[in-house]
Amino acid sequence: MTNLRKLTMAALGLSVAAACAAPAFAQGTGQDAFSTTAAQGVTGYGGTSPNTQTQTQQGGLATAPSLSGATNGTIGPQGTDATYVTGVNTAGTVRVNNLANLEALLNIIANGLEILGIAWGGPTMIMGFMHMAAGTQDAMKRVLFGAAGVTGGLATPGCINWLVASARDANLFS
């Protein structure tokens, strides 16, 4: 065995031995971390203070309070801690983020226009180069139209995202 393994086994053995040898004083009598102070009246475990009584000393297990109304199934302050809004029934309503829905639709449209721009502009530009090699007059026009289609297709998603970000920053949809 290596020295590191021997050292690890020795440390593990010592920690197990220390855990078995040390007594547990959590439920002992006298002054410990779980008892009340003398200023509260009684010291020690099982006194008359409600903070130190067990569940059986308090009269058995208490039943959990039932939830009702708009607090049903929520995590947060309930009962006397809850803030009540009167005159408005807000149970079950969900706030819809219309800007997120509009942004998703515009992204779908922008991606479609990008695909169409590249799919139309690329072959148009290639055909323009082929016509230019053949010496046709309108060859340069096709190359320019193809380049414009590819450029417009690539620029569309960025422009739409810029417009949506500007609308969000200007609070147009709040």
PDB file of C-alpha atoms in Angstrom:
ATOM      1  CA  MET A   1       0.000   0.000   0.000  1.00  0.00           C
ATOM      2  CA  THR A   2       1.175   3.492  -0.705  1.00  0.00           C
ATOM      3  CA  ASN A   3       1.743   6.024   2.018  1.00  0.00           C
ATOM      4  CA  LEU A   4      -1.219   8.120   0.907  1.00  0.00           C
ATOM      5  CA  ARG A   5      -3.568   5.143   1.161  1.00  0.00           C
ATOM      6  CA  LYS A   6      -2.234   4.279   4.640  1.00  0.00           C
ATOM      7  CA  LEU A   7      -2.722   7.869   5.763  1.00  0.00           C
ATOM      8  CA  THR A   8      -6.269   7.961   4.405  1.00  0.00           C
ATOM      9  CA  MET A   9      -7.213   4.680   6.105  1.00  0.00           C
ATOM     10  CA  ALA A  10      -5.750   5.879   9.421  1.00  0.00           C
ATOM     11  CA  ALA A  11      -7.693   9.153   9.258  1.00  0.00           C
ATOM     12  CA  LEU A  12     -10.909   7.303   8.434  1.00  0.00           C
ATOM     13  CA  GLY A  13     -10.393   4.895  11.337  1.00  0.00           C
ATOM     14  CA  LEU A  14      -9.752   7.737  13.769  1.00  0.00           C
ATOM     15  CA  SER A  15     -12.878   9.607  12.676  1.00  0.00           C
ATOM     16  CA  VAL A  16     -15.054   6.501  13.122  1.00  0.00           C
ATOM     17  CA  ALA A  17     -13.570   5.833  16.561  1.00  0.00           C
ATOM     18  CA  ALA A  18     -14.109   9.451  17.631  1.00  0.00           C
ATOM     19  CA  ALA A  19     -17.731   9.392  16.467  1.00  0.00           C
ATOM     20  CA  CYS A  20     -18.453   6.215  18.416  1.00  0.00           C
ATOM     21  CA  ALA A  21     -16.711   7.347  21.610  1.00  0.00           C
ATOM     22  CA  ALA A  22     -18.242  10.833  21.912  1.00  0.00           C
ATOM     23  CA  PRO A  23     -21.535  10.928  23.879  1.00  0.00           C
ATOM     24  CA  ALA A  24     -24.541  12.801  22.485  1.00  0.00           C
ATOM     25  CA  PHE A  25     -25.713  15.470  24.919  1.00  0.00           C
ATOM     26  CA  ALA A  26     -28.536  16.909  22.803  1.00  0.00           C
ATOM     27  CA  GLN A  27     -31.261  15.441  25.044  1.00  0.00           C
ATOM     28  CA  GLY A  28     -29.398  15.586  28.317  1.00  0.00           C
ATOM     29  CA  THR A  29     -30.564  17.594  31.284  1.00  0.00           C
ATOM     30  CA  GLY A  30     -29.008  20.836  32.350  1.00  0.00           C
ATOM     31  CA  GLN A  31     -27.876  23.838  30.367  1.00  0.00           C
ATOM     32  CA  ASP A  32     -27.102  23.114  26.711  1.00  0.00           C
ATOM     33  CA  ALA A  33     -27.652  24.659  23.302  1.00  0.00           C
ATOM     34  CA  PHE A  34     -31.264  23.495  23.123  1.00  0.00           C
ATOM     35  CA  SER A  35     -32.498  24.857  26.435  1.00  0.00           C
ATOM     36  CA  THR A  36     -34.080  28.203  27.181  1.00  0.00           C
ATOM     37  CA  THR A  37     -32.419  30.917  29.212  1.00  0.00           C
ATOM     38  CA  ALA A  38     -33.245  31.765  32.791  1.00  0.00           C
ATOM     39  CA  ALA A  39     -34.752  35.067  31.661  1.00  0.00           C
ATOM     40  CA  GLN A  40     -37.525  33.113  29.874  1.00  0.00           C
ATOM     41  CA  GLY A  41     -38.506  31.282  33.039  1.00  0.00           C
ATOM     42  CA  VAL A  42     -37.459  27.645  32.870  1.00  0.00           C
ATOM     43  CA  THR A  43     -34.178  26.079  31.864  1.00  0.00           C
ATOM     44  CA  GLY A  44     -33.580  22.609  30.478  1.00  0.00           C
ATOM     45  CA  TYR A  45     -35.348  20.210  28.161  1.00  0.00           C
ATOM     46  CA  GLY A  46     -39.031  19.455  28.737  1.00  0.00           C
ATOM     47  CA  GLY A  47     -39.854  22.522  30.836  1.00  0.00           C
ATOM     48  CA  THR A  48     -43.072  24.513  30.759  1.00  0.00           C
ATOM     49  CA  SER A  49     -41.972  26.905  28.027  1.00  0.00           C
ATOM     50  CA  PRO A  50     -43.693  26.182  24.673  1.00  0.00           C
ATOM     51  CA  ASN A  51     -40.331  26.433  22.911  1.00  0.00           C
ATOM     52  CA  THR A  52     -38.953  23.332  24.650  1.00  0.00           C
ATOM     53  CA  GLN A  53     -41.961  21.006  24.597  1.00  0.00           C
ATOM     54  CA  THR A  54     -42.154  17.990  22.337  1.00  0.00           C
ATOM     55  CA  GLN A  55     -45.079  17.255  20.034  1.00  0.00           C
ATOM     56  CA  THR A  56     -46.625  14.830  22.513  1.00  0.00           C
ATOM     57  CA  GLN A  57     -46.349  17.388  25.332  1.00  0.00           C
ATOM     58  CA  GLN A  58     -48.209  19.904  23.169  1.00  0.00           C
ATOM     59  CA  GLY A  59     -51.187  17.576  22.816  1.00  0.00           C
ATOM     60  CA  GLY A  60     -50.276  15.324  19.911  1.00  0.00           C
ATOM     61  CA  LEU A  61     -49.535  16.097  16.305  1.00  0.00           C
ATOM     62  CA  ALA A  62     -51.130  19.293  15.084  1.00  0.00           C
ATOM     63  CA  THR A  63     -53.036  19.233  11.809  1.00  0.00           C
ATOM     64  CA  ALA A  64     -51.644  21.338   8.983  1.00  0.00           C
ATOM     65  CA  PRO A  65     -53.717  24.350   7.980  1.00  0.00           C
ATOM     66  CA  SER A  66     -55.640  23.864   4.754  1.00  0.00           C
ATOM     67  CA  LEU A  67     -55.149  26.179   1.798  1.00  0.00           C
ATOM     68  CA  SER A  68     -58.139  27.793   0.142  1.00  0.00           C
ATOM     69  CA  GLY A  69     -58.988  30.300  -2.544  1.00  0.00           C
ATOM     70  CA  ALA A  70     -56.260  32.142  -4.389  1.00  0.00           C
ATOM     71  CA  THR A  71     -53.579  30.778  -2.036  1.00  0.00           C
ATOM     72  CA  ASN A  72     -54.171  27.175  -3.113  1.00  0.00           C
ATOM     73  CA  GLY A  73     -50.910  25.650  -4.256  1.00  0.00           C
ATOM     74  CA  THR A  74     -48.766  28.759  -3.932  1.00  0.00           C
ATOM     75  CA  ILE A  75     -45.418  29.046  -2.214  1.00  0.00           C
ATOM     76  CA  GLY A  76     -45.057  32.253  -0.280  1.00  0.00           C
ATOM     77  CA  PRO A  77     -46.660  34.196   2.522  1.00  0.00           C
ATOM     78  CA  GLN A  78     -50.101  32.903   3.421  1.00  0.00           C
ATOM     79  CA  GLY A  79     -52.691  33.529   6.075  1.00  0.00           C
ATOM     80  CA  THR A  80     -51.971  36.648   8.085  1.00  0.00           C
ATOM     81  CA  ASP A  81     -48.712  37.275   6.207  1.00  0.00           C
ATOM     82  CA  ALA A  82     -50.377  37.444   2.784  1.00  0.00           C
ATOM     83  CA  THR A  83     -51.225  40.715   1.065  1.00  0.00           C
ATOM     84  CA  TYR A  84     -54.805  40.775  -0.167  1.00  0.00           C
ATOM     85  CA  VAL A  85     -55.934  42.757  -3.199  1.00  0.00           C
ATOM     86  CA  THR A  86     -59.634  43.481  -2.850  1.00  0.00           C
ATOM     87  CA  GLY A  87     -62.003  43.889  -5.759  1.00  0.00           C
ATOM     88  CA  VAL A  88     -59.829  41.953  -8.213  1.00  0.00           C
ATOM     89  CA  ASN A  89     -59.948  38.218  -8.821  1.00  0.00           C
ATOM     90  CA  THR A  90     -56.378  37.362  -9.807  1.00  0.00           C
ATOM     91  CA  ALA A  91     -56.485  33.623  -9.119  1.00  0.00           C
ATOM     92  CA  GLY A  92     -55.394  31.656 -12.164  1.00  0.00           C
ATOM     93  CA  THR A  93     -54.527  34.601 -14.399  1.00  0.00           C
ATOM     94  CA  VAL A  94     -51.226  34.668 -16.261  1.00  0.00           C
ATOM     95  CA  ARG A  95     -49.485  37.756 -17.608  1.00  0.00           C
ATOM     96  CA  VAL A  96     -48.716  37.271 -21.292  1.00  0.00           C
ATOM     97  CA  ASN A  97     -45.468  38.707 -22.593  1.00  0.00           C
ATOM     98  CA  ASN A  98     -46.666  39.991 -25.957  1.00  0.00           C
ATOM     99  CA  LEU A  99     -43.236  41.300 -26.944  1.00  0.00           C
ATOM    100  CA  ALA A 100     -41.748  37.804 -26.600  1.00  0.00           C
ATOM    101  CA  ASN A 101     -44.481  36.354 -28.828  1.00  0.00           C
ATOM    102  CA  LEU A 102     -43.978  39.113 -31.404  1.00  0.00           C
ATOM    103  CA  GLU A 103     -40.215  38.635 -31.270  1.00  0.00           C
ATOM    104  CA  ALA A 104     -40.568  34.883 -31.874  1.00  0.00           C
ATOM    105  CA  LEU A 105     -42.819  35.483 -34.894  1.00  0.00           C
ATOM    106  CA  LEU A 106     -40.448  38.107 -36.315  1.00  0.00           C
ATOM    107  CA  ASN A 107     -37.487  35.744 -35.858  1.00  0.00           C
ATOM    108  CA  ILE A 108     -39.315  33.041 -37.825  1.00  0.00           C
ATOM    109  CA  ILE A 109     -40.058  35.533 -40.617  1.00  0.00           C
ATOM    110  CA  ALA A 110     -36.469  36.856 -40.584  1.00  0.00           C
ATOM    111  CA  ASN A 111     -34.972  33.368 -40.798  1.00  0.00           C
ATOM    112  CA  GLY A 112     -37.309  32.525 -43.675  1.00  0.00           C
ATOM    113  CA  LEU A 113     -36.310  35.692 -45.536  1.00  0.00           C
ATOM    114  CA  GLU A 114     -32.648  34.897 -44.939  1.00  0.00           C
ATOM    115  CA  ILE A 115     -33.048  31.440 -46.467  1.00  0.00           C
ATOM    116  CA  LEU A 116     -35.009  32.821 -49.420  1.00  0.00           C
ATOM    117  CA  GLY A 117     -32.470  35.617 -50.013  1.00  0.00           C
ATOM    118  CA  ILE A 118     -29.538  33.226 -50.076  1.00  0.00           C
ATOM    119  CA  ALA A 119     -31.420  30.561 -52.052  1.00  0.00           C
ATOM    120  CA  TRP A 120     -32.444  33.091 -54.740  1.00  0.00           C
ATOM    121  CA  GLY A 121     -29.411  35.404 -54.722  1.00  0.00           C
ATOM    122  CA  GLY A 122     -26.721  32.729 -54.894  1.00  0.00           C
ATOM    123  CA  PRO A 123     -27.923  31.001 -58.086  1.00  0.00           C
ATOM    124  CA  THR A 124     -28.784  34.357 -59.678  1.00  0.00           C
ATOM    125  CA  MET A 125     -25.262  35.582 -59.071  1.00  0.00           C
ATOM    126  CA  ILE A 126     -23.765  32.334 -60.410  1.00  0.00           C
ATOM    127  CA  MET A 127     -25.936  32.587 -63.526  1.00  0.00           C
ATOM    128  CA  GLY A 128     -24.748  36.188 -63.948  1.00  0.00           C
ATOM    129  CA  PHE A 129     -21.123  35.059 -63.859  1.00  0.00           C
ATOM    130  CA  MET A 130     -21.901  32.335 -66.428  1.00  0.00           C
ATOM    131  CA  HIS A 131     -23.589  34.908 -68.712  1.00  0.00           C
ATOM    132  CA  MET A 132     -20.638  37.250 -68.202  1.00  0.00           C
ATOM    133  CA  ALA A 133     -18.299  34.517 -69.475  1.00  0.00           C
ATOM    134  CA  ALA A 134     -20.586  34.051 -72.489  1.00  0.00           C
ATOM    135  CA  GLY A 135     -20.532  37.803 -73.206  1.00  0.00           C
ATOM    136  CA  THR A 136     -24.246  38.598 -72.660  1.00  0.00           C
ATOM    137  CA  GLN A 137     -25.218  42.258 -72.060  1.00  0.00           C
ATOM    138  CA  ASP A 138     -27.372  41.822 -68.937  1.00  0.00           C
ATOM    139  CA  ALA A 139     -24.817  39.637 -67.127  1.00  0.00           C
ATOM    140  CA  MET A 140     -23.666  42.401 -64.754  1.00  0.00           C
ATOM    141  CA  LYS A 141     -27.294  43.143 -63.835  1.00  0.00           C
ATOM    142  CA  ARG A 142     -27.807  39.511 -62.741  1.00  0.00           C
ATOM    143  CA  VAL A 143     -24.620  39.521 -60.687  1.00  0.00           C
ATOM    144  CA  LEU A 144     -25.737  42.701 -58.885  1.00  0.00           C
ATOM    145  CA  PHE A 145     -29.253  41.363 -58.284  1.00  0.00           C
ATOM    146  CA  GLY A 146     -27.808  38.133 -56.896  1.00  0.00           C
ATOM    147  CA  ALA A 147     -25.389  40.002 -54.623  1.00  0.00           C
ATOM    148  CA  ALA A 148     -28.244  42.206 -53.404  1.00  0.00           C
ATOM    149  CA  GLY A 149     -30.372  39.128 -52.655  1.00  0.00           C
ATOM    150  CA  VAL A 150     -27.614  37.430 -50.651  1.00  0.00           C
ATOM    151  CA  THR A 151     -26.771  40.650 -48.782  1.00  0.00           C
ATOM    152  CA  GLY A 152     -30.421  41.363 -48.008  1.00  0.00           C
ATOM    153  CA  GLY A 153     -30.995  37.805 -46.827  1.00  0.00           C
ATOM    154  CA  LEU A 154     -28.011  37.922 -44.493  1.00  0.00           C
ATOM    155  CA  ALA A 155     -28.880  41.384 -43.157  1.00  0.00           C
ATOM    156  CA  THR A 156     -32.585  40.770 -42.451  1.00  0.00           C
ATOM    157  CA  PRO A 157     -32.318  38.914 -39.069  1.00  0.00           C
ATOM    158  CA  GLY A 158     -29.869  41.462 -37.674  1.00  0.00           C
ATOM    159  CA  CYS A 159     -32.056  44.402 -38.696  1.00  0.00           C
ATOM    160  CA  ILE A 160     -35.199  42.851 -37.204  1.00  0.00           C
ATOM    161  CA  ASN A 161     -33.398  42.022 -33.937  1.00  0.00           C
ATOM    162  CA  TRP A 162     -32.115  45.605 -33.792  1.00  0.00           C
ATOM    163  CA  LEU A 163     -35.646  46.962 -34.234  1.00  0.00           C
ATOM    164  CA  VAL A 164     -37.072  44.639 -31.552  1.00  0.00           C
ATOM    165  CA  ALA A 165     -34.283  45.581 -29.124  1.00  0.00           C
ATOM    166  CA  SER A 166     -34.937  49.274 -29.772  1.00  0.00           C
ATOM    167  CA  ALA A 167     -38.649  48.791 -29.115  1.00  0.00           C
ATOM    168  CA  ARG A 168     -37.883  46.923 -25.886  1.00  0.00           C
ATOM    169  CA  ASP A 169     -35.448  49.596 -24.687  1.00  0.00           C
ATOM    170  CA  ALA A 170     -37.935  52.363 -25.484  1.00  0.00           C
ATOM    171  CA  ASN A 171     -40.651  50.543 -23.490  1.00  0.00           C
ATOM    172  CA  LEU A 172     -43.028  50.502 -26.444  1.00  0.00           C
ATOM    173  CA  PHE A 173     -44.672  47.226 -25.381  1.00  0.00           C
ATOM    174  CA  SER A 174     -44.982  47.700 -21.608  1.00  0.00           C
TER     175      SER A 174
END
